[in-house]
mmCIF file of C-alpha atoms in Angstrom:
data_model
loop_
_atom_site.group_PDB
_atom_site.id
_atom_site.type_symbol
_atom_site.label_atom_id
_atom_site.label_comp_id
_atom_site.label_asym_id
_atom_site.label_seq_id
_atom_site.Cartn_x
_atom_site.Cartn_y
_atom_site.Cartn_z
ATOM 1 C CA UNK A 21 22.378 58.988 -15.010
ATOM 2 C CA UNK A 22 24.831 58.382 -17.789
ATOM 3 C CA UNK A 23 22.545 60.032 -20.753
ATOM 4 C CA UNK A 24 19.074 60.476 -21.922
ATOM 5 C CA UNK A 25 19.946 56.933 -23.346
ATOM 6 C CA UNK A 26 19.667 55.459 -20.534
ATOM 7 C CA UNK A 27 16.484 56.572 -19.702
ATOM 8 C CA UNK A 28 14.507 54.353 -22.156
ATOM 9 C CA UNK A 29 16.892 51.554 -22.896
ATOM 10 C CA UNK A 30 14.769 48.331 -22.406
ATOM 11 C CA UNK A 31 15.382 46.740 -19.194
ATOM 12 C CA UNK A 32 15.199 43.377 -19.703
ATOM 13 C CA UNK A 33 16.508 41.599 -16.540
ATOM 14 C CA UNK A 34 16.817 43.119 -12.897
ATOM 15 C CA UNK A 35 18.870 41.218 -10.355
ATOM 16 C CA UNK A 36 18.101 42.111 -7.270
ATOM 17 C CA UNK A 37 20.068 41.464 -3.767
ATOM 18 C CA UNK A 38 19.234 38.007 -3.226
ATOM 19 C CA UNK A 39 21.100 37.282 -6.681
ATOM 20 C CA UNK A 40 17.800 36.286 -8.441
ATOM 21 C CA UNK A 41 17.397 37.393 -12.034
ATOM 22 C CA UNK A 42 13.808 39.559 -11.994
ATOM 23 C CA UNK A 43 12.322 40.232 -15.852
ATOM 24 C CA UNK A 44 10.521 43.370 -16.301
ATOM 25 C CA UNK A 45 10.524 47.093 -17.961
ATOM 26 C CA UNK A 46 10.441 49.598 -14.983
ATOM 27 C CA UNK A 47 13.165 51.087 -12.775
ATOM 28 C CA UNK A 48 11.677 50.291 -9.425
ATOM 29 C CA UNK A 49 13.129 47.167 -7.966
ATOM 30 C CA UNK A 50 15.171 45.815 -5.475
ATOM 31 C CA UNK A 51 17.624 48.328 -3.111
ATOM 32 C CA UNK A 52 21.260 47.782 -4.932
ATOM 33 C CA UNK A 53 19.504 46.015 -7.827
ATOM 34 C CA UNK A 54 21.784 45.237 -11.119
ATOM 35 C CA UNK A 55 19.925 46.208 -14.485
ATOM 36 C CA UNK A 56 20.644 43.966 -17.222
ATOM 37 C CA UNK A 57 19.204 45.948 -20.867
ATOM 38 C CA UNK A 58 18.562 43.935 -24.009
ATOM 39 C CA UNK A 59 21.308 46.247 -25.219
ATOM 40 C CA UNK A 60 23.888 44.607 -22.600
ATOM 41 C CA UNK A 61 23.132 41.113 -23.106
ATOM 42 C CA UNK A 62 23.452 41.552 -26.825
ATOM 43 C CA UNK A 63 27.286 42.682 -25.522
ATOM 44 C CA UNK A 64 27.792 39.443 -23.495
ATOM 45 C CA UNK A 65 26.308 37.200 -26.343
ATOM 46 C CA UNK A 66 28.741 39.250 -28.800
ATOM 47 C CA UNK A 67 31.874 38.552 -26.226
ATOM 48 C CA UNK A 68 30.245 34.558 -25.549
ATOM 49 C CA UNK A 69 30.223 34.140 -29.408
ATOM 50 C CA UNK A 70 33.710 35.286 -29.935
ATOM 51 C CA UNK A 71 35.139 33.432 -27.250
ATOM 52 C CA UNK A 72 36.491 37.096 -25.845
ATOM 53 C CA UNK A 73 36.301 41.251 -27.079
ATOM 54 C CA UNK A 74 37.322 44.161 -26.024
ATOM 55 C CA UNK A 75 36.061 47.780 -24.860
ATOM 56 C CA UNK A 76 36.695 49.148 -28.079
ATOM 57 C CA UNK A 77 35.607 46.779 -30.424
ATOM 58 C CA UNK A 78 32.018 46.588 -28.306
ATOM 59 C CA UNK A 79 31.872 50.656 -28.270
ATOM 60 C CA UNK A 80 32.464 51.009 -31.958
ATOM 61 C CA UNK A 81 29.933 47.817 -32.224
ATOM 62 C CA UNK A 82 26.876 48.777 -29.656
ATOM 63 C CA UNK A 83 27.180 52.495 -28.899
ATOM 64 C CA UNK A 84 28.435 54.039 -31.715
ATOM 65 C CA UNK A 85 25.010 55.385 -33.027
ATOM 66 C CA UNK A 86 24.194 59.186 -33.049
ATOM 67 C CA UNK A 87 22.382 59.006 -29.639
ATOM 68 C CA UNK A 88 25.625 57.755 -27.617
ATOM 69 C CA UNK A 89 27.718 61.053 -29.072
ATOM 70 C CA UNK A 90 27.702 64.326 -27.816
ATOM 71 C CA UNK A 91 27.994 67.269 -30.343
ATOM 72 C CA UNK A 92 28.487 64.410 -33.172
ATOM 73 C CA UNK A 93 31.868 63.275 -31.467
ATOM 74 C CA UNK A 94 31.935 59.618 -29.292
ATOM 75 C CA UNK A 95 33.013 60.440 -25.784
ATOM 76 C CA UNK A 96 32.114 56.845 -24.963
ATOM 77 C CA UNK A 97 31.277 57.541 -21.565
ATOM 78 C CA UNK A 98 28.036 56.033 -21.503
ATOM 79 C CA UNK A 99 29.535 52.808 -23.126
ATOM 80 C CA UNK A 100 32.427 52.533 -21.812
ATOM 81 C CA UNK A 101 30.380 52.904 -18.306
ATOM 82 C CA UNK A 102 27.749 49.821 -19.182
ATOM 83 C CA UNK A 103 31.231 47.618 -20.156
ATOM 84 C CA UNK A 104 32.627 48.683 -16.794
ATOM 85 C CA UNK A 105 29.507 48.357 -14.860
ATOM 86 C CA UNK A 106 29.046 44.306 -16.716
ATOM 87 C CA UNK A 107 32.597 44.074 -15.590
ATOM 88 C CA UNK A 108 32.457 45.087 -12.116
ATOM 89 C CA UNK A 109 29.364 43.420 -11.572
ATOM 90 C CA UNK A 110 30.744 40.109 -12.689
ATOM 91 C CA UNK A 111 28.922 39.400 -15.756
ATOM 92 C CA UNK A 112 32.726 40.121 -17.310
ATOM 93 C CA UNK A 113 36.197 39.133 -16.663
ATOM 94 C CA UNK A 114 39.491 40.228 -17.858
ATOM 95 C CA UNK A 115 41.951 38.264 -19.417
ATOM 96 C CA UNK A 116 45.361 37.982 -17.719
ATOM 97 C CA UNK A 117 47.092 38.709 -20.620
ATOM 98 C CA UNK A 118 47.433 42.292 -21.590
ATOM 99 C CA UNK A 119 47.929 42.569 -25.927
ATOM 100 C CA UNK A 120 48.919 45.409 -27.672
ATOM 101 C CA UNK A 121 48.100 47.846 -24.752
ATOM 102 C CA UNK A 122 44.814 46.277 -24.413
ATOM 103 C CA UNK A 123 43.219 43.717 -21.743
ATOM 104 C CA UNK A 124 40.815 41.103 -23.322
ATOM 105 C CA UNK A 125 37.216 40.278 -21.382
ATOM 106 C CA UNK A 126 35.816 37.610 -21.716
ATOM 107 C CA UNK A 127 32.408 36.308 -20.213
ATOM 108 C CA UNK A 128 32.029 35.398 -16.908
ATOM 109 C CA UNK A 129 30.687 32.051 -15.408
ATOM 110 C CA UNK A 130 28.137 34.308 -14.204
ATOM 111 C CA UNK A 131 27.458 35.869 -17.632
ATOM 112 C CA UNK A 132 26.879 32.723 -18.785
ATOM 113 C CA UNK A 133 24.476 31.781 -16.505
ATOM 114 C CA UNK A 134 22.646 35.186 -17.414
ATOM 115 C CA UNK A 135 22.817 33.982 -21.013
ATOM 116 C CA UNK A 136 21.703 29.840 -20.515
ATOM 117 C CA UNK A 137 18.776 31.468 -18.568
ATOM 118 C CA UNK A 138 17.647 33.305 -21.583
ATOM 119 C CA UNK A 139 17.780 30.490 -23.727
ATOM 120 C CA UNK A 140 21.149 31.946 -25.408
ATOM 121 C CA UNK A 141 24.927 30.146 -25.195
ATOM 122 C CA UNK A 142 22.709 27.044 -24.562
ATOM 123 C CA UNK A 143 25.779 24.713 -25.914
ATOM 124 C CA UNK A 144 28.610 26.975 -24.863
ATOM 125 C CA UNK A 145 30.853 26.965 -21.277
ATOM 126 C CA UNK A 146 33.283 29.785 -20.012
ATOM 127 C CA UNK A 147 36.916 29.498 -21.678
ATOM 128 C CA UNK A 148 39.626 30.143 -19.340
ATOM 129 C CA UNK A 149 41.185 32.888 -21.483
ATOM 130 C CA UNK A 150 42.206 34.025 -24.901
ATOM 131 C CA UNK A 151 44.596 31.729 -27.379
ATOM 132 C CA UNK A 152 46.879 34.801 -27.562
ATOM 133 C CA UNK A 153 48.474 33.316 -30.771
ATOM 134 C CA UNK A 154 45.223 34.200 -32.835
ATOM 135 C CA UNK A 155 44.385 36.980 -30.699
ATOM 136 C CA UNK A 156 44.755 39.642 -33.811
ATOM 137 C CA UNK A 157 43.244 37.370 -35.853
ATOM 138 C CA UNK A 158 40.062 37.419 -34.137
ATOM 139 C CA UNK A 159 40.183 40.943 -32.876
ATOM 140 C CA UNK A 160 40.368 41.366 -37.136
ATOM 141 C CA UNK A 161 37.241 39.030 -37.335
ATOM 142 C CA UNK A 162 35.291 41.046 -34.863
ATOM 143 C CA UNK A 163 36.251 44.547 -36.496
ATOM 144 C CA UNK A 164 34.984 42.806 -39.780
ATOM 145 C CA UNK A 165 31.801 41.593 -38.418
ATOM 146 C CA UNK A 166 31.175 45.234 -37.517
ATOM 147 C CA UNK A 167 32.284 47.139 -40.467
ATOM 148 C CA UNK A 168 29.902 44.378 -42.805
ATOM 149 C CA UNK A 169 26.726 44.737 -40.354
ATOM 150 C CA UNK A 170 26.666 48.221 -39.670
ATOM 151 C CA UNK A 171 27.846 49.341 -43.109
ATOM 152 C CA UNK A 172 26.585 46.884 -46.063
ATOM 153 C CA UNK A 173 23.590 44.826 -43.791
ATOM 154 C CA UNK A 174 25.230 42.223 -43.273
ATOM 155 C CA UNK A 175 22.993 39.188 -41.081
ATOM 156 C CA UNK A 176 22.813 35.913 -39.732
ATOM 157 C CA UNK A 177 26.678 36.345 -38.803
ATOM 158 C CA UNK A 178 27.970 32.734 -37.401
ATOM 159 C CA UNK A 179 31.451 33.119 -36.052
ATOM 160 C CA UNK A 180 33.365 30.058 -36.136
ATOM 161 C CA UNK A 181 33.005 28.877 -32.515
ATOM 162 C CA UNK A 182 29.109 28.932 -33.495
ATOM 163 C CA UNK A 183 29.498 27.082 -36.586
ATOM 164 C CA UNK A 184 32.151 24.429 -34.577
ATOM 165 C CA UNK A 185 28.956 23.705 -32.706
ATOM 166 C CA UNK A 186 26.723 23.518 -35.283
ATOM 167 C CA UNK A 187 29.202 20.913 -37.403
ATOM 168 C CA UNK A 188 29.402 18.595 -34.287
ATOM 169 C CA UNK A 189 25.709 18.487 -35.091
ATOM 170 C CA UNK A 190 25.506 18.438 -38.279
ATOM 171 C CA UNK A 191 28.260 17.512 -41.410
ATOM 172 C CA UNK A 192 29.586 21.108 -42.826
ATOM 173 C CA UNK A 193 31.698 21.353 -45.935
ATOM 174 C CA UNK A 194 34.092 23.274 -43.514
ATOM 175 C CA UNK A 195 34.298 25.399 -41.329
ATOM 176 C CA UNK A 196 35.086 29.463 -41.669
ATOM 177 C CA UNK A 197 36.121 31.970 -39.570
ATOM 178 C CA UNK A 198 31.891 33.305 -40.116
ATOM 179 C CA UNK A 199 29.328 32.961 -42.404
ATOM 180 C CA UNK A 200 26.829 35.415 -42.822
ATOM 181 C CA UNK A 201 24.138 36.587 -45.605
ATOM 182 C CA UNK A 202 24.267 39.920 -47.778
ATOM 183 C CA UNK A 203 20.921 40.224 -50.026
ATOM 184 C CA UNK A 204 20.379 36.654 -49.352
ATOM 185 C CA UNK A 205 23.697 35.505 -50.828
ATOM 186 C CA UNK A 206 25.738 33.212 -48.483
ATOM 187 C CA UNK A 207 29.404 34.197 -47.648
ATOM 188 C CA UNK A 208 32.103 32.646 -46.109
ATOM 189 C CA UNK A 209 35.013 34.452 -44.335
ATOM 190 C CA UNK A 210 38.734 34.015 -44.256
ATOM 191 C CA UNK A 211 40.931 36.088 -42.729
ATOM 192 C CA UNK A 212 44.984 35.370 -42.934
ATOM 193 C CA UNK A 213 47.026 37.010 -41.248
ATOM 194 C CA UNK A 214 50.045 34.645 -41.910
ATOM 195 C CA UNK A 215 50.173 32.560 -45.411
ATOM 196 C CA UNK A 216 50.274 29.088 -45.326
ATOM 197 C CA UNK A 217 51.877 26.503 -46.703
ATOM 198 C CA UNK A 218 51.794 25.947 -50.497
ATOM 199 C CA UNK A 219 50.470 22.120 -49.966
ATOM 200 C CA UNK A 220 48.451 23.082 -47.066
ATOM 201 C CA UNK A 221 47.325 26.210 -49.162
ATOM 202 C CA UNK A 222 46.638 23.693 -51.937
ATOM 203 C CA UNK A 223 44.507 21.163 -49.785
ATOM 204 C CA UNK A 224 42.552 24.286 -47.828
ATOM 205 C CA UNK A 225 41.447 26.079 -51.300
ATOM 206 C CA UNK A 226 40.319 22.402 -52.502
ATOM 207 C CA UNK A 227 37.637 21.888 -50.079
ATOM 208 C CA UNK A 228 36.256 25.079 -49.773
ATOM 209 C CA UNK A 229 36.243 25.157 -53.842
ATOM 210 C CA UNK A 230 34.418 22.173 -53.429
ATOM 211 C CA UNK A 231 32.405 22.701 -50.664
ATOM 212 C CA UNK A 232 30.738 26.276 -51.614
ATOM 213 C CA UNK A 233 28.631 25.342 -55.085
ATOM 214 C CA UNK A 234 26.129 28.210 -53.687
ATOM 215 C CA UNK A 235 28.481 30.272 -51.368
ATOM 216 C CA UNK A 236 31.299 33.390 -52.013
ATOM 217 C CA UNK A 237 34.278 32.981 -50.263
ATOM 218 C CA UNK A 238 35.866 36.381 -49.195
ATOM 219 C CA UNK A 239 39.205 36.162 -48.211
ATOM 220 C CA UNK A 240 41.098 39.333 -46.106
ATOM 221 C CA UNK A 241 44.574 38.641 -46.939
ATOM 222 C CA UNK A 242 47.975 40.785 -46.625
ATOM 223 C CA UNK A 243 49.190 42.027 -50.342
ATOM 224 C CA UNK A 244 52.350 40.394 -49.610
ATOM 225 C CA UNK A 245 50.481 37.000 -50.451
ATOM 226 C CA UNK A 246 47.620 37.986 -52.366
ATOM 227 C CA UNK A 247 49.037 36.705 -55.383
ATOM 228 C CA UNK A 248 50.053 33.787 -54.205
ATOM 229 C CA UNK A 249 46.757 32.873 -52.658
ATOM 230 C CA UNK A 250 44.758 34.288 -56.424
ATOM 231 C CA UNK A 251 47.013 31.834 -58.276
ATOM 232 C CA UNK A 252 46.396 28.715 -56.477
ATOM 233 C CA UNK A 253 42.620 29.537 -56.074
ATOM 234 C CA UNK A 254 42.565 30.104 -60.150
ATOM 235 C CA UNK A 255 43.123 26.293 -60.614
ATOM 236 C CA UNK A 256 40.603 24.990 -58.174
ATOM 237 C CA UNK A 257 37.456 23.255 -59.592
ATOM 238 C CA UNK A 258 35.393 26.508 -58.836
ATOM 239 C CA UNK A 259 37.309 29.779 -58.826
ATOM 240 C CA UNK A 260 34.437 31.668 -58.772
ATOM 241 C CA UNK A 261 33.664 31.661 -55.787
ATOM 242 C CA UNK A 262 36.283 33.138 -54.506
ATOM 243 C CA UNK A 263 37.454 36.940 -54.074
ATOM 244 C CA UNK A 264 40.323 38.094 -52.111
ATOM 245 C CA UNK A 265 39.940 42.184 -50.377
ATOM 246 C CA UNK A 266 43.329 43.268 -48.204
ATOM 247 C CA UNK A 267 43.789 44.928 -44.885
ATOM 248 C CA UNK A 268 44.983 48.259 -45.998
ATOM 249 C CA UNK A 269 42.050 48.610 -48.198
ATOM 250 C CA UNK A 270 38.871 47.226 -47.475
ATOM 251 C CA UNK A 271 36.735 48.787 -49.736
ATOM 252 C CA UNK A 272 37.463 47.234 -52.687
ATOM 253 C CA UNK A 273 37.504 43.555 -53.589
ATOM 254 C CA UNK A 274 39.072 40.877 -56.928
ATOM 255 C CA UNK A 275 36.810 38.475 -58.210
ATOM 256 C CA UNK A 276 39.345 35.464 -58.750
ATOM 257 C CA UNK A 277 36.925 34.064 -61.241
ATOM 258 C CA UNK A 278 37.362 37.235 -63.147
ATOM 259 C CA UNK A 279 41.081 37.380 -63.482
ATOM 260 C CA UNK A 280 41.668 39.516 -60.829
ATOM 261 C CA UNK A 281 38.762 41.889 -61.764
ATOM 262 C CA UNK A 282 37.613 44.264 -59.107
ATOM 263 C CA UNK A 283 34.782 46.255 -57.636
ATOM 264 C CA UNK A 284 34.129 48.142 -54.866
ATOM 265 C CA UNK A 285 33.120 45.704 -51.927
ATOM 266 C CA UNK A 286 29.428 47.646 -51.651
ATOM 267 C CA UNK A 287 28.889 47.017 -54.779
ATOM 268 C CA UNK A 288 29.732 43.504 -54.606
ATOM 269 C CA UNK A 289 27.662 43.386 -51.647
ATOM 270 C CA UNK A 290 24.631 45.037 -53.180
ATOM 271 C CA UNK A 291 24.277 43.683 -57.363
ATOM 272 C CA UNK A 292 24.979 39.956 -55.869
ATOM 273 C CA UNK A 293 25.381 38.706 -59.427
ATOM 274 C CA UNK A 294 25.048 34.360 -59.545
ATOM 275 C CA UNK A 295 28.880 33.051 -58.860
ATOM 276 C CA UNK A 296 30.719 32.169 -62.461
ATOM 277 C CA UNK A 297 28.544 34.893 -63.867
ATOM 278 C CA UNK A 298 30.296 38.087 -65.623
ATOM 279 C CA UNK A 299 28.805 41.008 -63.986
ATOM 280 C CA UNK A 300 28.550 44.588 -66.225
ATOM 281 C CA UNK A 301 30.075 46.665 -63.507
ATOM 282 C CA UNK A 302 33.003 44.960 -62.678
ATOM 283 C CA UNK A 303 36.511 47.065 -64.166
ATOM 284 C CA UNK A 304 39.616 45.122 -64.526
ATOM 285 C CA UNK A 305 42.024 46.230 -62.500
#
């Protein structure tokens, strides 16, 4: 046994030899049966809605919590033993690239199936393997997504190959990197890595000025740029909506409505004054 963890962990779905997917709670079951926990399928539907992830971005994400430590320090062993154990059972697959000293996984045709028959990834097929171009791009989406659940409540979180599905439903303004809710308050997510082009910069900030009446639009940008992104979002029709937080320091964010004015990001999070508003505790910075 890993840890007293994962003595009590749900079980949610047993696969047993013949490759049939069992439900049920107890730990009897099939000779050489796989145990799938609600905890492990919430790892594959993370890795399915992000196209790919990796071991440390799910550790930090799904077993960073007090029981997973030892002595108040992450060994990660029972983690990093469920990833491995999805992996070598084939609910996982690595990426043939290897990035920045890490390998990718993404989810297996296999995984998927586990997902479809769950009523999850309905719409969704296996990708062959990560677009390595964005790959710190997204790895910076995921890390996001983490800090803004587990540390300011974030919910609803709809990374962008969610919401591609959902606009070839249904018309969106446009589509983010995620949306997801604080307090009930909509926001939209942009992370740049790379500025872009003044006229594409231009045409970008236009329909998302447009297009988010009821929304906030967070940007993550590079300080390099993040004056050139602050003046061109000034002019737009709504420049309220949008504030701009950096890379180096995430905890504090500049309301572009506001001149530049800025606030720590958990308080911005938590007094969710109306958008074109002046809020009391905001200090110019």
């Amino acid at each position: 046994m890993d840890d007293e963890e994962g003595k009590t962990e749900e079980i949610l779905v047993r696969v047993g030899e013949e490759g049939k997917a069992k439900r049920g709670g107890g730990r009897g079951g099939a000779k050489g049966a796989v145990e799938i926990s609600a905890r492990d399928v919430e790892v594959l539907e993370w890795v399915c809605d992000h196209y790919f992830s990796t071991k440390g971005i799910l550790l930090e994400r799904f077993f960073a919590e007090a029981k997973f430590l030892t002595l108040g320090k992450q060994t990660g062993q029972y983690g990093s033993r469920r990833i491995t154990k999805l992996e070598r059972e084939g609910y996982l697959q690595p990426s043939r690239y290897r990035v920045l000293g890490q390998v990718p996984l993404l989810l297996s045709p296999l995984g998927y199936k586990l997902l479809h028959g769950q009523g999850r990834a309905v719409e969704h097929h296996p990708v062959s393997d990560i677009d390595i171009a964005n790959f710190e791009h997204d790895v910076w989406v995921q890390r996001l997504r983490t800090k803004f659940e587990l540390g300011y409540g974030a919910e609803r979180w709809r990374p962008d190959r969610v919401l591609q599905r959902i606009q070839a439903e249904k018309k969106l303004p446009y589509v983010p990197d995620a949306r997801f809710y604080v307090g009930g308050q909509a926001w939209n997510l942009e992370v740049e890595r790379t500025p872009k082009r003044k006229d594409r910069l231009k045409e970008i900030l236009k329909v998302r000025a447009e297009g988010s009446s009821k929304t906030r639009v967070l940007y993550v940008l590079d300080r390099r740029f993040s004056d050139f992104y602050r003046e061109h979002m000034a002019v737009t029709v709504n420049p309220g909506c949008f504030f701009i937080t950096h890379f180096d320091d995430l905890e504090q964010a500049h309301w572009v409505g506001k001149e530049g004015a800025a606030l720590p990001l958990k308080k911005l999070f938590q007094v969710q004054p109306k958008v074109g508003e002046p809020n009391e505790s905001v200090r110019h910075a």
